[in-house]
Every structure is written in structure tokens, then in C-alpha cells.
Short mmCIF file of C-alpha atoms in Angstrom, two decimals:
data_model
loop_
_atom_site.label_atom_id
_atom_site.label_comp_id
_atom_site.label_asym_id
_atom_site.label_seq_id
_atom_site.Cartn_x
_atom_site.Cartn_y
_atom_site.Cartn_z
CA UNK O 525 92.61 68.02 70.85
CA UNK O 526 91.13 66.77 74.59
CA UNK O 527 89.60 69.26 76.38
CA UNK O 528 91.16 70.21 79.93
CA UNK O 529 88.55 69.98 82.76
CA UNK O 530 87.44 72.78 85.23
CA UNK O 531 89.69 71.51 87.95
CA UNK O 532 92.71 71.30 85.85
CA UNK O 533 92.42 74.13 84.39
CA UNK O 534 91.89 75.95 87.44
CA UNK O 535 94.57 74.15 88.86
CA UNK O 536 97.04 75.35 85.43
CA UNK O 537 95.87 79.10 86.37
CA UNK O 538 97.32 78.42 90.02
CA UNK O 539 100.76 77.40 88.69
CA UNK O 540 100.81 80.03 86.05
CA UNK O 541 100.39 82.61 88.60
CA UNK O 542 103.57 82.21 90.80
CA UNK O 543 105.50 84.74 89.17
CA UNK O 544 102.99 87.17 90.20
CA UNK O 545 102.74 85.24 93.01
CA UNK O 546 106.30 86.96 94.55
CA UNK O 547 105.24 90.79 93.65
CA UNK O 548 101.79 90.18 94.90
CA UNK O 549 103.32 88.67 98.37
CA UNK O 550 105.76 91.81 98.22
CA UNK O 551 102.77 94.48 97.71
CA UNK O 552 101.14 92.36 100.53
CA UNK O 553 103.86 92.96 103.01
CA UNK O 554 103.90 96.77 102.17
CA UNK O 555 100.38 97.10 102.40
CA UNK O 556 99.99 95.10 105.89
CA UNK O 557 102.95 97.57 107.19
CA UNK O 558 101.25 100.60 105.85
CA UNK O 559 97.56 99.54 107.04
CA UNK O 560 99.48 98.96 110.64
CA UNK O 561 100.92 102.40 110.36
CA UNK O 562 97.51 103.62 109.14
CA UNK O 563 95.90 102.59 112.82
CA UNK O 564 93.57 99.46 111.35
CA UNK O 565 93.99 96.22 112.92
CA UNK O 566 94.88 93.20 111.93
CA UNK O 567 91.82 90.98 111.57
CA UNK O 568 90.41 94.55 109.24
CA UNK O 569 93.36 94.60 107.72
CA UNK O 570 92.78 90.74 106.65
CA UNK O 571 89.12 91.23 105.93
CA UNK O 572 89.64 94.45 103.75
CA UNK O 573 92.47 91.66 101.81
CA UNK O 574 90.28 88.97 101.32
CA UNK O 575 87.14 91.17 100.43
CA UNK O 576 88.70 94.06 98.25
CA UNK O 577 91.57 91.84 97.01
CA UNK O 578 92.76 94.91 95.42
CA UNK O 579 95.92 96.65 95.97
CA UNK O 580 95.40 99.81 94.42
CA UNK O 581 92.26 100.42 96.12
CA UNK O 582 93.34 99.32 99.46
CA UNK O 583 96.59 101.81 99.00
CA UNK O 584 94.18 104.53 97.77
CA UNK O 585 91.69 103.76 100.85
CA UNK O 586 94.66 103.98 103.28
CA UNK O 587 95.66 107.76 101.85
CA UNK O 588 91.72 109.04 103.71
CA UNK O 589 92.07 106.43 106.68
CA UNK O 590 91.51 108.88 109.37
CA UNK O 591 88.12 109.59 112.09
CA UNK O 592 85.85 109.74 110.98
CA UNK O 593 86.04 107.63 107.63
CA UNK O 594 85.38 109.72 104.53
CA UNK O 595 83.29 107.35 103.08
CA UNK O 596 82.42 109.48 99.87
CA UNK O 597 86.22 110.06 99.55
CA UNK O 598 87.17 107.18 100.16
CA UNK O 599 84.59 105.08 97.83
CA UNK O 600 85.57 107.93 94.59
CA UNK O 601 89.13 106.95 95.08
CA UNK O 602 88.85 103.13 95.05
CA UNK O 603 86.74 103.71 91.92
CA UNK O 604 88.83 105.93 90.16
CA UNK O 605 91.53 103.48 90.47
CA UNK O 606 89.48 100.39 89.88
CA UNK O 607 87.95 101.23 86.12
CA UNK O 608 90.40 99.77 84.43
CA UNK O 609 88.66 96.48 86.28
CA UNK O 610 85.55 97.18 83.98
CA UNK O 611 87.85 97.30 80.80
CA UNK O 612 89.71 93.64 81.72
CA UNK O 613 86.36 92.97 82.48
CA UNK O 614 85.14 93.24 78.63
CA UNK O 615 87.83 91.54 77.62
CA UNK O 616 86.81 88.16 78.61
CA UNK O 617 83.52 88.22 76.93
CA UNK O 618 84.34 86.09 74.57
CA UNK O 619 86.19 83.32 76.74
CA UNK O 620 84.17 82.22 80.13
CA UNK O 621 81.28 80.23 77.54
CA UNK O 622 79.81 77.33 78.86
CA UNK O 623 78.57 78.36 82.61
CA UNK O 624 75.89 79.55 84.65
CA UNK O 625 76.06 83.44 84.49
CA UNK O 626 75.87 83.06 88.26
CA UNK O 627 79.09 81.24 88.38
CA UNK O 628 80.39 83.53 86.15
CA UNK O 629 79.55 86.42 88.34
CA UNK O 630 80.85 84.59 91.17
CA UNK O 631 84.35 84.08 90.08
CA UNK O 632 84.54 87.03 88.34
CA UNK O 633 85.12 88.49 91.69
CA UNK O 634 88.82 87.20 91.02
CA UNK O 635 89.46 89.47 87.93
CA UNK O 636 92.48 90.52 88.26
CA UNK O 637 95.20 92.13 85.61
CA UNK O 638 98.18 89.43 85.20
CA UNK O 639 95.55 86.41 85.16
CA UNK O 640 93.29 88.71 82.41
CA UNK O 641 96.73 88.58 80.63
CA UNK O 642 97.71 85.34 81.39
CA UNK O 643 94.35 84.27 80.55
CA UNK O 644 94.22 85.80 77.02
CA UNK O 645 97.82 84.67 76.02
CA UNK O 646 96.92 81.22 76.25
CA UNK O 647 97.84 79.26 73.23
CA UNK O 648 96.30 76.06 74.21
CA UNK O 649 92.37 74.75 74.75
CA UNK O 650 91.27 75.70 78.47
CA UNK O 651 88.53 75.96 80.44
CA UNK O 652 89.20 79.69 80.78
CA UNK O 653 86.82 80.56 83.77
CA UNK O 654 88.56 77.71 85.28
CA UNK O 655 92.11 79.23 84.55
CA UNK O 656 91.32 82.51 85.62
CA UNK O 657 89.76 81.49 88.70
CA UNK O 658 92.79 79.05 90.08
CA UNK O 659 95.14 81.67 88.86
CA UNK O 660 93.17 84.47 90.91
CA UNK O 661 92.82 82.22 93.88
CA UNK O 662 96.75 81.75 94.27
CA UNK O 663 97.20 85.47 94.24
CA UNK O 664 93.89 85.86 96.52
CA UNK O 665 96.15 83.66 98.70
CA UNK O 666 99.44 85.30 98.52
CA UNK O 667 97.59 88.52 99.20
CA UNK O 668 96.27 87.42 102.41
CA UNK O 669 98.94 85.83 103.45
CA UNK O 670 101.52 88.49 102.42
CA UNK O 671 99.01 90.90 104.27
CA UNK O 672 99.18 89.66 107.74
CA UNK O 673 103.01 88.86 107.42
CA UNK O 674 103.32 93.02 106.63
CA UNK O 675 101.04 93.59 109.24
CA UNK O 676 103.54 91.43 111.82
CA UNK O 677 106.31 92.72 110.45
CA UNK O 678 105.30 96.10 110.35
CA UNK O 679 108.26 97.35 112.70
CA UNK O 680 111.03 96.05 110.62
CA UNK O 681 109.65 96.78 107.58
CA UNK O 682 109.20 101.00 109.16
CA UNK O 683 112.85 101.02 107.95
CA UNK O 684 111.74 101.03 104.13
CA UNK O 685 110.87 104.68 102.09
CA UNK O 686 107.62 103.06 101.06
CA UNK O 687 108.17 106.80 98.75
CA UNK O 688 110.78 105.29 96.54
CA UNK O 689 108.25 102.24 95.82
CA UNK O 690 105.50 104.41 94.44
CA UNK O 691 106.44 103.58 91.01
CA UNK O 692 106.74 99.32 91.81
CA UNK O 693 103.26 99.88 90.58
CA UNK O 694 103.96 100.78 87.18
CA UNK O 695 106.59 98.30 86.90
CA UNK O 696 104.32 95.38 87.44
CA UNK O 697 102.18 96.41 84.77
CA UNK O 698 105.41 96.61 82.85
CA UNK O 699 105.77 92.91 83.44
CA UNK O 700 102.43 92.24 82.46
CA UNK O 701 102.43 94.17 79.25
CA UNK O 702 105.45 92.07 78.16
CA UNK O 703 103.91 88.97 78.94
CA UNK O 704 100.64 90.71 76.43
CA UNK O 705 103.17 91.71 73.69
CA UNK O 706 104.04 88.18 73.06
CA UNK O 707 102.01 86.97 69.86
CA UNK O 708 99.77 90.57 70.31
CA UNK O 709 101.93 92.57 67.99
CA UNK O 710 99.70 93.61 65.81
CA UNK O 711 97.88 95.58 69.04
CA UNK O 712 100.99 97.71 69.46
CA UNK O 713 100.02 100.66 67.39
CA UNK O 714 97.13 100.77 69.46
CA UNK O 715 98.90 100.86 72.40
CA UNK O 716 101.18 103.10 71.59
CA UNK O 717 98.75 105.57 70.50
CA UNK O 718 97.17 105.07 73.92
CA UNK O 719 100.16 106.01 75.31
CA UNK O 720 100.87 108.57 73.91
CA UNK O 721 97.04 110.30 73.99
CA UNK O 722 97.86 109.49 77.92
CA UNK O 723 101.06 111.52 78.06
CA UNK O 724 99.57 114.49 75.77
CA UNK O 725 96.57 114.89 78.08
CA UNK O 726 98.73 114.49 81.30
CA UNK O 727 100.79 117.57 80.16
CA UNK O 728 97.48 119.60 78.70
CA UNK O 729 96.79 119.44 82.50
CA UNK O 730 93.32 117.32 82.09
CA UNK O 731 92.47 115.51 84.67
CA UNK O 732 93.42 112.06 86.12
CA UNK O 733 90.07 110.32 85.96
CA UNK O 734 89.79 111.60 82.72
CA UNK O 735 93.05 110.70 81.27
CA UNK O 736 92.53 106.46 81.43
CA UNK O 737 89.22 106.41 79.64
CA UNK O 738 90.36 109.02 76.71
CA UNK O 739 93.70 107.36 76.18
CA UNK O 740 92.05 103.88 76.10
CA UNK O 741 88.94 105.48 73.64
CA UNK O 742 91.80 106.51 71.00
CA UNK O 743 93.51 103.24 71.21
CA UNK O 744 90.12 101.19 70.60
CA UNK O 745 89.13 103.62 67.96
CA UNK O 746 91.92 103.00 66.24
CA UNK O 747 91.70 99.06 66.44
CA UNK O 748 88.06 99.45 65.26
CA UNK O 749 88.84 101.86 61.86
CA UNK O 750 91.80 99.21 61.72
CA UNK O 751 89.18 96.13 61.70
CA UNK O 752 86.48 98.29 59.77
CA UNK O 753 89.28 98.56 56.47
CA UNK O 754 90.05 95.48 56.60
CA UNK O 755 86.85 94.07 56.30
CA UNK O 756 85.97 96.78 52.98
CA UNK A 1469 90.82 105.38 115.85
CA UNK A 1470 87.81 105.18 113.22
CA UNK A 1471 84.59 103.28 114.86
CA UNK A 1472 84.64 99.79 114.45
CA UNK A 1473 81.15 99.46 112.92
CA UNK A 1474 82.18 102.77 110.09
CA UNK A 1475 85.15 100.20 109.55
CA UNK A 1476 82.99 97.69 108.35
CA UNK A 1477 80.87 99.51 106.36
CA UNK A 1478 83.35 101.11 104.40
CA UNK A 1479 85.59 98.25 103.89
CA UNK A 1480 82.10 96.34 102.81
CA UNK A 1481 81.35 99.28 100.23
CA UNK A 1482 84.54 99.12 99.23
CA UNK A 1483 84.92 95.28 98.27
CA UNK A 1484 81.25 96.11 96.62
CA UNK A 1485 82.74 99.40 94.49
CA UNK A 1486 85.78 96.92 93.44
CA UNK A 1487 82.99 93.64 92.59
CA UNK A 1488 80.72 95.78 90.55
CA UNK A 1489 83.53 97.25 88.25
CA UNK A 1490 84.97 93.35 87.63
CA UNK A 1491 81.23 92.22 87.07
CA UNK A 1492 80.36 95.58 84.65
CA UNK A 1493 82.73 95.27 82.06
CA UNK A 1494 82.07 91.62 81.73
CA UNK A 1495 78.22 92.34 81.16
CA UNK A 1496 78.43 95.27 79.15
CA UNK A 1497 80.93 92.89 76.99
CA UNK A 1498 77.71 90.55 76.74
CA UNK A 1499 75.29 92.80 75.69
CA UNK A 1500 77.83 93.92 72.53
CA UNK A 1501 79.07 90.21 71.62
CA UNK A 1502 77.12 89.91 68.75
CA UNK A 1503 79.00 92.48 66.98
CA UNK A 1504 81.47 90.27 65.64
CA UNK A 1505 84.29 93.75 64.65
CA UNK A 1506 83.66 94.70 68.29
CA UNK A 1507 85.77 91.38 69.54
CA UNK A 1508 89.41 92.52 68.59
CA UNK A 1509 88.48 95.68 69.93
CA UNK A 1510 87.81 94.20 72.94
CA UNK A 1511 91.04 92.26 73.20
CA UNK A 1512 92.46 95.11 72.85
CA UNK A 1513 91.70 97.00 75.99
CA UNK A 1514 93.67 95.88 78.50
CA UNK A 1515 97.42 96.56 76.89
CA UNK A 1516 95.80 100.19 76.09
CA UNK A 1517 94.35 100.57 79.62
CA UNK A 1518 98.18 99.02 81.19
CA UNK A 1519 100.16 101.64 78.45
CA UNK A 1520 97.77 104.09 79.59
CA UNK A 1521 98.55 103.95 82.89
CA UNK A 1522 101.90 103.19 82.68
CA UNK A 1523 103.07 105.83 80.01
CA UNK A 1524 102.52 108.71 82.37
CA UNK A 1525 104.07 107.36 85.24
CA UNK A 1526 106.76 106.82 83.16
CA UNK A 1527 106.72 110.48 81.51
CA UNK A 1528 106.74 111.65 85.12
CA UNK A 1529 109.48 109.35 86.54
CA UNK A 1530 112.90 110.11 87.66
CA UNK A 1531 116.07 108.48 86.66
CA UNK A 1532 116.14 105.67 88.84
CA UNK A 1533 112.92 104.71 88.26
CA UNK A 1534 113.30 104.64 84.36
CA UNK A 1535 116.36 102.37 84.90
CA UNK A 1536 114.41 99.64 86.95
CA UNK A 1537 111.49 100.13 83.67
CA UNK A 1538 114.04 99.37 81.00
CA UNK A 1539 115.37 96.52 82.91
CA UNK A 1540 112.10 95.06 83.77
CA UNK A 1541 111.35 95.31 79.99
CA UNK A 1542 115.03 94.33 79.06
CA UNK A 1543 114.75 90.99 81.23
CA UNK A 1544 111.38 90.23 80.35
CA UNK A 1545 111.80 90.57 76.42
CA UNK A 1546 115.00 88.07 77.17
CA UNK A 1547 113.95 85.62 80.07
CA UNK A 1548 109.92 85.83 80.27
CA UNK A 1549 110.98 85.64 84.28
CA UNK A 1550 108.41 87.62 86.26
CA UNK A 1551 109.82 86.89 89.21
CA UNK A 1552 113.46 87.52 88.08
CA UNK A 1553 111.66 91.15 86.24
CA UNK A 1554 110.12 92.13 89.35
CA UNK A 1555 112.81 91.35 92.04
CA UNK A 1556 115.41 93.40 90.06
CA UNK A 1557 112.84 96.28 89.25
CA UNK A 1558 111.73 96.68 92.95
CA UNK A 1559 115.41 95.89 93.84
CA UNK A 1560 116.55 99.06 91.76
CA UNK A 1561 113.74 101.21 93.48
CA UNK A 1562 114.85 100.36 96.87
CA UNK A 1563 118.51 100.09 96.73
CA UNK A 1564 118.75 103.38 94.99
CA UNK A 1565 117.23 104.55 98.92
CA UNK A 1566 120.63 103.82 101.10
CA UNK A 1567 118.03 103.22 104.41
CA UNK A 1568 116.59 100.43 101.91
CA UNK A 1569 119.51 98.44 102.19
CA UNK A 1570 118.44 97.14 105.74
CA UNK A 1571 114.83 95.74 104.00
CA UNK A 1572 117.07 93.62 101.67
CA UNK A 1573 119.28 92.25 104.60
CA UNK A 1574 116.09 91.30 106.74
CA UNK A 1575 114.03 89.94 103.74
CA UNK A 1576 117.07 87.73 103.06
CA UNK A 1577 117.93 89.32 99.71
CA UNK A 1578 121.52 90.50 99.98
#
């Protein structure tokens, strides 16, 4: 089979991404308005979008964005919300072979959940860093772009209960595990039990940070005894 | 209005905080490659950390939001459409807000 080069892989990521393309540019638009509402102004508002690219953190950073800036507050928070960054992060061990680890490191910087997924669905021979890299640039664009567009529309977009949104979070990583669950079946049971470790700790009152690692231990424990009979 | 130079710091530290949990992962996944058991694991960990995450919220979520879930499952197990999945989801949320309405008539949805 011919290998696909760097560029074209890259520029296969950038297509692949356009579904998330549209929610990103949505997110973008509420988080411009909000960071206008918040007091920050536009060109900060642009340079915390093309530095952070994150929108959970930048939402999270927004909830402490008053004078002065808690920075120790404000730096938890964004980590908190960001670990599950270091877990996508292990996933693609096996799949950016083949460059510098400075390059790596570099565009590593565009990790980023739907082009992990996207990434580790693929069913064809890529150039993965290349993928995941045009696929995080396109959304690295749409999240700029989306961001000053909120930020200009901010007073028509006052009109929306950014409240009845909070969950358009979850529902994007709803998307996203669908896309997974195609050809990963045999991870369900894992999932599940992460799930369900999540919802058990969430009502035995434990706390947040504590609930993502735990659930996630159980469900890789479980993959691991899975692996470990199999290969008895 | 925060000083401009505390701006800068903090949104700095921040885009650093975000960096070194995408970089971690990746070399702590390095350092644990040779374990050949340890890749499905591996693979495994970001459907558990997205269930994880998502399972609560869900637990926790009123009516209306559990509607615009099952349909963004529903039309991605039949169309694969993320764009169709999240424009009906997010469509759900907001309409279900009557003041909403006037967000879909300026952003050209109704």
C-alpha cells in the first residue's frame, strides 16, 4: 500500500475535521461573547484563543476573571479541566513514529479530543503526526476565527441563556465517543465501567478532581486484567 | 479592569498549564512503550476519560438535556453526521430557552 506524505496527510486531518469544525466555530462565538462580557479585550481575547486553544480552560479561566487575576485559582482550574489532555496524550504513543521528538513536541501543542479520535479511528496508512496536526490546525482556525466573530457579536448574541448551553459540552464528547465506538467495541465494557465508577463516586460525594482519574483507573484496570487473561 | 501586564502573564501560564498536560501524557506514554500489554490499555483511555466525563453530566442532567444526548447518539449511530449531531443537540438546548429563539433567527438557523 503507498504511503501518504506529511502534507497530505496533514492536509486529510484538515478535511476530516469540518464536522467539528461547526461546534468548534459555535463554542468560539460563545466564548468571544462571554470573554466580552467578562471585561477582556479583543486582541486578549484572540491571544488567549490562539495560545490556550482550549475551550474548557478558557470557560473555566473566565469564571475567576476579575482584579486582580487569581492566578493560583485560575491556573488549578485550567488544570483540573485539562488532565484528560495528558490521557489523549498517552494515547498516541504508539502512532507519531518517525520524527524528531522536537517536532513531535511542537505539534503536539494541537492535541486536541475529536482529532485524538479521529486520529485513532483511522483505518487506512497515514502519516499520523501529519493528520493530527492539519486536523488540529483547522479547528485552531475555526477557534480563532469563531472567537473574534463572538467577540463582535457579543451584543446580539447577550440575547442567548449561555445557562441552558452548559451541557453542549457533554454533548460534543457524545459525538466524539460515537465516532470512537465505531470498530472499538470491544473497549465498551471498559467504558462503561468507567462510567459507571464516575457516577458512583459523584453520588458518594468525592470530589471532582478526583472523580476523572478514579473512573478512568477502573476502566484501564479492567482492559489490562482483560489483556493479562488473554495472554495466559 | 485586570492590569494589562497580569493579563499576559496569566493567559501565558495558562497556554503553558494547557502545553505541558498535551506534551506529559505523550512522554510518559514513551517511557512505558516497551511494555507491549500496556498498548491496548493505552488506546483505551480516551473513550474512558470522554464516558467519564460525560456519564455524570448526564446523571445530573435535566430532561431536556437528556433528549438532545439521545438524539445526538440516535443521529450519530444512524448518519455519522457531526455536524447534523451537533446542530440538533445544541438546537434542543437552546430552543427549549423561548429567549433562544432570537439566536436561531440571527444565526440564520430558523
Amino acid at each position: 500500500m503507498t504511503a501518504i506524505t506529511l502534507q497530505k496527510s496533514a492536509w486529510l486531518g484538515a478535511m476530516a475535521s469540518r464536522g467539528f469544525f461547526v461546534s468548534t466555530f459555535l463554542f468560539g462565538l460563545l466564548f468571544g461573547a462571554a470573554a466580552a462580557a467578562a471585561g477582556i479585550t479583543h486582541w486578549q481575547a484572540l491571544l488567549m484563543s490562539a495560545t490556550v486553544f482550549s475551550a474548557s480552560a478558557q470557560f473555566a479561566a473566565l469564571e475567576f476573571w476579575v482584579a486582580p487575576l487569581p492566578l493560583f485559582t485560575i491556573l488549578l482550574s485550567v488544570f483540573l479541566v485539562s488532565t484528560r489532555n495528558i490521557l489523549l496524550g498517552m494515547s498516541m504513543t504508539h502512532h507519531l513514529d518517525g520524527h524528531s521528538l522536537g517536532r513531535r513536541m511542537l505539534w503536539l501543542a494541537l492535541l486536541t479530543d475529536p482529532a485524538v479520535v479521529s486520529t485513532l479511528r483511522l483505518d487506512r496508512p497515514m502519516e499520523k503526526l501529519g493528520y493530527l496536526t492539519g486536523f488540529g490546525l483547522a479547528l485552531l482556525v475555526s477557534w480563532i476565527l469563531s472567537t473574534m466573530a463572538g467577540f463582535l457579536a457579543a451584543s446580539h448574541l447577550a440575547v442567548v441563556n449561555t445557562e441552558s448551553l452548559r451541557f453542549a459540552g457533554p454533548l460534543v464528547m457524545a459525538t466524539m465517543l460515537m465516532l470512537f465506538a465505531r470498530g472499538n467495541g470491544r473497549q465498551l465494557p471498559a467504558w462503561l465501567l468507567s462510567g459507571v465508577i464516575a457516577i458512583v463516586l459523584l453520588e458518594s460525594g468525592a470530589p471532582d478532581w478526583m472523580i476523572l482519574p478514579l473512573a478512568v483507573l477502573a476502566g484501564a484496570s479492567w482492559t489490562l486484567l482483560r489483556e493479562a487473561s488473554r495472554a495466559r | 479592569m485586570p492590569d494589562n501586564t497580569d493579563v499576559l502573564l496569566v493567559i501565558g501560564a495558562m497556554a503553558l498549564v494547557v502545553y505541558l498536560t498535551r506534551v506529559s501524557g505523550y512522554l510518559l506514554g514513551l517511557q512505558v512503550r516497551h511494555i507491549g500489554s500496556l498498548r491496548p490499555v493505552l488506546e483505551t483511555l480516551p473513550g474512558c476519560a470522554l464516558v467519564a466525563i460525560l456519564a455524570p453530566a448526564a446523571w445530573r442532567g435535566s430532561v431536556v438535556e437528556l433528549v438532545a444526548l439521545a438524539s445526538v447518539i440516535a443521529l450519530m449511530w444512524f448518519t455519522d453526521s457531526v455536524v447534523l449531531a451537533s446542530v440538533v443537540g445544541v438546537g434542543i438546548l437552546l430552543g427549549a430557552d423561548p429567549l433562544s429563539g432570537l439566536f436561531f433567527a440571527w444565526a440564520g438557523f430558523s
